[in-house]
Amino acid sequence: MPVETPRGLESFYSTKGVFGRYPTRITSFKGLSMRGSLLAIFLLTAFASSPASAQVDESQNGAWYMLFWSANFEDSRWGVQGDFQNRNWDSGGDLEQWLLRSGVTYRPDGSKNLYTFGYANIRSGVFGPSDASSREDRIYQEALIPQRWGERWRVRHRLRFEQRWVDGQDFRTRFRYAIFADYPLGDNSMDPGAWYAAFYNELFINGETDIGDGRSVDTYDRNRTYVALGYVVGKRSKVQAGYMYQHSRGVEKGQWQLSLHQTF
């Protein structure tokens, strides 16, 4: 049941925020009764001491542990793919997100492009000792377009469109564009035993800015830049260890990343 903001507290909440309403300021108490003033003081105290509104430590690197997998159906242009990701605010234990994602893939005849229709479930935690979390359900469509730059660069462009249902927010969409590049460090091959450098940059753009209940977000959501060292374990598996820096309106933070890329 929505709670009506007391008269005179209209500016008590910031209209922009990643996790929802956070108290930022009171510009005027004009028109507040004694009861309203006491309520304002109570709300300020409660939110200031709430773990859910803890300040994110941007100097502390997080850690993301990830599995990316894919499989093609025999003698078919159809397949499946997905990923499991355990994202932490720290090296482990302070959950930022737990993400499960999977989709059906299709590669048209005579094309190298891969198209995916999928679903993701995300549980997001808050920074600090609080066990509070929120849920997001997401449907997405994407196109993966491979490309070669010269003799050595293996490049992939990914365009993704997401439909998002986030706890406590109105339905909204998001557009994402990522460019990935792998560069062999030895001879010009990605055969088992090869080392390579991996890079990517991804831009996130919100389709809507109004998320409900008087709150809003920016059109620009975030940007991620990643650099890693990769190793080809076998014909169907690779591992990467690297560092990703994420910039958003509210938080700028780095994450160490360890990932396994497996084809079945």
Coordinates of C-alpha atoms in Angstrom, one line a residue:
M1 CA 0.0 0.0 0.0
P2 CA 1.6 3.3 -1.1
V3 CA 2.5 5.7 1.7
E4 CA 1.5 9.4 1.1
T5 CA 4.3 11.8 1.7
P6 CA 3.4 14.3 4.5
R7 CA 2.7 17.9 3.4
G8 CA 5.9 19.9 3.3
L9 CA 8.1 16.8 2.8
E10 CA 7.9 16.8 -1.0
S11 CA 11.6 17.4 -1.4
F12 CA 12.6 15.0 1.4
Y13 CA 13.3 12.3 -1.0
S14 CA 15.7 12.4 -4.0
T15 CA 13.8 11.8 -7.2
K16 CA 16.8 9.8 -8.6
G17 CA 18.4 6.7 -7.1
V18 CA 19.6 3.3 -8.0
F19 CA 17.8 1.4 -5.2
G20 CA 14.8 3.7 -4.7
R21 CA 14.1 6.5 -2.4
Y22 CA 17.0 7.7 -0.3
P23 CA 16.7 10.8 1.9
T24 CA 18.9 13.6 0.8
R25 CA 17.6 16.9 2.0
I26 CA 14.6 18.9 3.3
T27 CA 14.3 22.3 1.6
S28 CA 11.3 23.6 3.6
F29 CA 9.3 22.6 6.6
K30 CA 6.7 25.3 5.8
G31 CA 3.2 24.0 6.5
L32 CA 4.3 21.1 8.7
S33 CA 2.3 20.6 11.9
M34 CA 4.1 19.5 15.1
R35 CA 3.1 15.9 14.2
G36 CA 4.5 16.3 10.7
S37 CA 7.8 17.8 12.1
L38 CA 8.2 14.8 14.5
L39 CA 7.5 12.5 11.7
A40 CA 10.2 14.2 9.5
I41 CA 12.7 13.9 12.3
F42 CA 11.9 10.2 12.8
L43 CA 12.2 9.5 9.1
L44 CA 15.5 11.3 8.9
T45 CA 16.9 9.3 11.8
A46 CA 15.5 6.0 10.6
F47 CA 16.9 6.3 7.1
A48 CA 20.2 7.7 8.2
S49 CA 20.8 4.5 10.3
S50 CA 19.3 2.1 7.8
P51 CA 21.8 -0.5 6.4
A52 CA 20.0 -0.4 3.0
S53 CA 21.2 3.2 2.5
A54 CA 24.8 2.5 3.5
Q55 CA 27.4 4.4 1.4
V56 CA 29.0 2.2 -1.2
D57 CA 32.8 2.0 -0.6
E58 CA 34.0 2.9 -4.1
S59 CA 37.7 2.3 -3.2
Q60 CA 36.9 -1.4 -2.3
N61 CA 37.2 -3.6 -5.4
G62 CA 34.4 -6.2 -5.8
A63 CA 34.7 -9.6 -7.3
W64 CA 32.5 -11.3 -9.9
Y65 CA 32.6 -15.1 -10.5
M66 CA 31.0 -16.2 -13.7
L67 CA 30.2 -19.2 -15.9
F68 CA 29.2 -18.6 -19.6
W69 CA 27.9 -21.7 -21.4
S70 CA 26.5 -22.5 -24.8
A71 CA 25.3 -25.6 -26.8
N72 CA 24.1 -26.2 -30.3
F73 CA 21.6 -28.7 -31.2
E74 CA 22.9 -31.4 -33.6
D75 CA 22.4 -30.7 -37.3
S76 CA 20.5 -27.5 -36.4
R77 CA 20.9 -23.8 -36.5
W78 CA 19.2 -23.6 -33.1
G79 CA 20.9 -23.8 -29.7
V80 CA 20.9 -22.5 -26.1
Q81 CA 23.2 -20.4 -24.1
G82 CA 23.3 -18.8 -20.7
D83 CA 25.4 -17.6 -17.8
F84 CA 25.5 -17.8 -14.0
Q85 CA 27.1 -14.9 -12.1
N86 CA 27.9 -14.3 -8.5
R87 CA 28.7 -10.6 -8.0
N88 CA 30.0 -9.3 -4.8
W89 CA 30.7 -5.8 -3.3
D90 CA 33.9 -7.2 -1.9
S91 CA 36.0 -10.3 -2.7
G92 CA 33.1 -12.6 -1.6
G93 CA 30.3 -12.7 0.9
D94 CA 28.8 -9.3 0.5
L95 CA 26.3 -10.0 -2.3
E96 CA 25.8 -7.4 -4.9
Q97 CA 23.9 -9.6 -7.4
W98 CA 23.1 -13.2 -8.1
L99 CA 22.2 -13.5 -11.8
L100 CA 20.9 -16.5 -13.7
R101 CA 20.3 -16.0 -17.5
S102 CA 19.5 -18.4 -20.3
G103 CA 18.1 -18.1 -23.9
V104 CA 17.4 -19.9 -27.1
T105 CA 19.8 -19.0 -30.0
Y106 CA 19.4 -19.1 -33.8
R107 CA 22.0 -18.6 -36.5
P108 CA 20.5 -18.0 -40.0
D109 CA 21.7 -20.1 -42.9
G110 CA 24.8 -18.5 -44.5
S111 CA 25.3 -16.0 -41.7
K112 CA 27.7 -15.8 -38.8
N113 CA 25.4 -13.7 -36.7
L114 CA 23.8 -15.2 -33.7
Y115 CA 20.4 -14.1 -32.3
T116 CA 19.0 -14.9 -28.8
F117 CA 15.7 -14.7 -27.1
G118 CA 16.1 -15.2 -23.3
Y119 CA 15.1 -14.7 -19.7
A120 CA 17.1 -13.6 -16.6
N121 CA 16.4 -13.7 -12.9
I122 CA 18.4 -11.3 -10.7
R123 CA 18.6 -11.0 -7.0
S124 CA 20.3 -7.7 -5.9
G125 CA 21.7 -7.1 -2.4
V126 CA 22.7 -3.8 -0.8
F127 CA 26.2 -2.8 0.3
G128 CA 27.1 -3.7 3.9
P129 CA 25.9 -6.1 6.5
S130 CA 22.2 -5.9 5.6
D131 CA 20.5 -9.1 4.2
A132 CA 17.9 -7.0 2.3
S133 CA 17.5 -7.8 -1.3
S134 CA 15.3 -7.1 -4.3
R135 CA 14.3 -9.2 -7.3
E136 CA 14.3 -8.5 -11.0
D137 CA 12.8 -10.6 -13.8
R138 CA 14.0 -9.8 -17.3
I139 CA 13.3 -10.8 -20.9
Y140 CA 15.8 -9.9 -23.5
Q141 CA 16.6 -10.1 -27.2
E142 CA 20.1 -9.8 -28.6
A143 CA 22.2 -10.0 -31.8
L144 CA 25.8 -11.0 -31.7
I145 CA 27.8 -9.9 -34.8
P146 CA 31.4 -11.3 -35.2
Q147 CA 34.0 -9.4 -37.2
R148 CA 37.7 -9.6 -37.9
W149 CA 40.0 -6.5 -37.7
G150 CA 43.1 -7.3 -39.5
E151 CA 44.8 -10.7 -39.0
R152 CA 44.7 -11.0 -35.2
W153 CA 41.7 -9.1 -33.7
R154 CA 38.6 -11.2 -33.1
V155 CA 35.8 -8.7 -32.6
R156 CA 32.2 -9.2 -31.6
H157 CA 29.4 -6.6 -31.5
R158 CA 26.4 -7.3 -29.2
L159 CA 23.2 -5.4 -29.2
R160 CA 20.7 -6.3 -26.5
F161 CA 17.2 -5.0 -25.7
E162 CA 15.8 -5.8 -22.2
Q163 CA 12.3 -5.7 -20.7
R164 CA 12.6 -5.4 -16.9
W165 CA 10.3 -6.0 -14.0
V166 CA 12.1 -4.7 -10.8
D167 CA 10.7 -4.9 -7.3
G168 CA 9.2 -1.6 -6.3
Q169 CA 9.5 0.0 -9.8
D170 CA 7.3 0.4 -12.8
F171 CA 8.0 -1.7 -15.9
R172 CA 10.8 -0.3 -18.0
T173 CA 13.3 -1.2 -20.8
R174 CA 17.0 -0.8 -21.4
F175 CA 19.2 -0.8 -24.5
R176 CA 22.8 -2.2 -24.3
Y177 CA 25.7 -2.1 -26.8
A178 CA 28.9 -4.0 -26.2
I179 CA 32.0 -4.5 -28.2
F180 CA 34.3 -7.4 -27.4
A181 CA 37.8 -8.0 -28.7
D182 CA 40.3 -10.9 -28.3
Y183 CA 43.9 -10.6 -29.3
P184 CA 46.2 -13.8 -29.4
L185 CA 49.5 -13.2 -27.6
G186 CA 51.5 -15.9 -29.3
D187 CA 51.0 -17.1 -32.9
N188 CA 47.8 -16.0 -34.6
S189 CA 45.6 -18.8 -33.3
M190 CA 43.1 -19.5 -30.5
D191 CA 43.9 -23.2 -30.3
P192 CA 44.2 -25.0 -27.0
G193 CA 47.2 -23.7 -25.0
A194 CA 47.0 -20.2 -26.4
W195 CA 47.1 -17.1 -24.3
Y196 CA 45.2 -14.0 -25.4
A197 CA 44.2 -10.5 -24.2
A198 CA 40.5 -9.8 -23.9
F199 CA 38.8 -6.5 -23.9
Y200 CA 35.2 -5.1 -23.8
N201 CA 33.3 -1.9 -23.4
E202 CA 29.5 -1.8 -22.8
L203 CA 27.1 1.1 -22.8
F204 CA 23.7 0.9 -21.0
I205 CA 20.8 3.3 -21.9
N206 CA 17.5 3.4 -20.1
G207 CA 14.4 3.3 -22.3
E208 CA 12.3 5.1 -19.7
T209 CA 13.3 7.5 -16.9
D210 CA 10.1 7.4 -14.8
I211 CA 10.3 4.4 -12.5
G212 CA 7.1 5.1 -10.5
D213 CA 6.1 6.7 -7.2
G214 CA 7.7 10.1 -8.2
R215 CA 11.2 8.6 -8.8
S216 CA 13.3 8.8 -11.9
V217 CA 16.6 7.6 -13.3
D218 CA 18.8 9.1 -16.0
T219 CA 18.7 8.1 -19.6
Y220 CA 22.3 7.1 -19.3
D221 CA 22.5 4.1 -17.0
R222 CA 26.1 2.9 -16.9
N223 CA 29.3 2.0 -18.8
R224 CA 31.7 -0.9 -18.3
T225 CA 35.3 -1.2 -19.4
Y226 CA 37.1 -4.6 -19.1
V227 CA 40.6 -5.9 -19.7
A228 CA 41.7 -9.5 -19.0
L229 CA 44.2 -12.2 -19.7
G230 CA 42.7 -15.3 -21.2
Y231 CA 43.8 -18.9 -21.7
V232 CA 42.4 -21.5 -24.1
V233 CA 42.0 -24.6 -22.0
G234 CA 40.6 -26.8 -24.8
K235 CA 38.6 -26.7 -28.0
R236 CA 35.4 -26.0 -26.0
S237 CA 36.6 -24.1 -23.0
K238 CA 38.5 -20.9 -22.1
V239 CA 39.2 -19.0 -18.8
Q240 CA 39.6 -15.3 -18.2
A241 CA 40.9 -13.3 -15.3
G242 CA 40.7 -9.5 -15.4
Y243 CA 39.5 -6.2 -14.1
M244 CA 36.3 -4.3 -15.0
Y245 CA 35.6 -0.7 -14.1
Q246 CA 31.9 0.3 -14.0
H247 CA 30.7 3.9 -14.1
S248 CA 27.1 4.9 -13.2
R249 CA 25.4 8.0 -12.0
G250 CA 25.5 6.9 -8.4
V251 CA 28.6 4.7 -8.1
E252 CA 32.0 4.3 -9.8
K253 CA 33.6 1.0 -8.8
G254 CA 36.1 -1.6 -9.9
Q255 CA 35.5 -5.4 -9.9
W256 CA 38.0 -8.3 -10.3
Q257 CA 36.5 -10.9 -12.6
L258 CA 37.1 -14.6 -13.0
S259 CA 35.1 -16.4 -15.7
L260 CA 34.9 -19.8 -17.4
H261 CA 33.6 -20.0 -21.0
Q262 CA 32.3 -23.4 -21.9
T263 CA 30.7 -24.9 -25.0
F264 CA 29.0 -28.2 -24.8

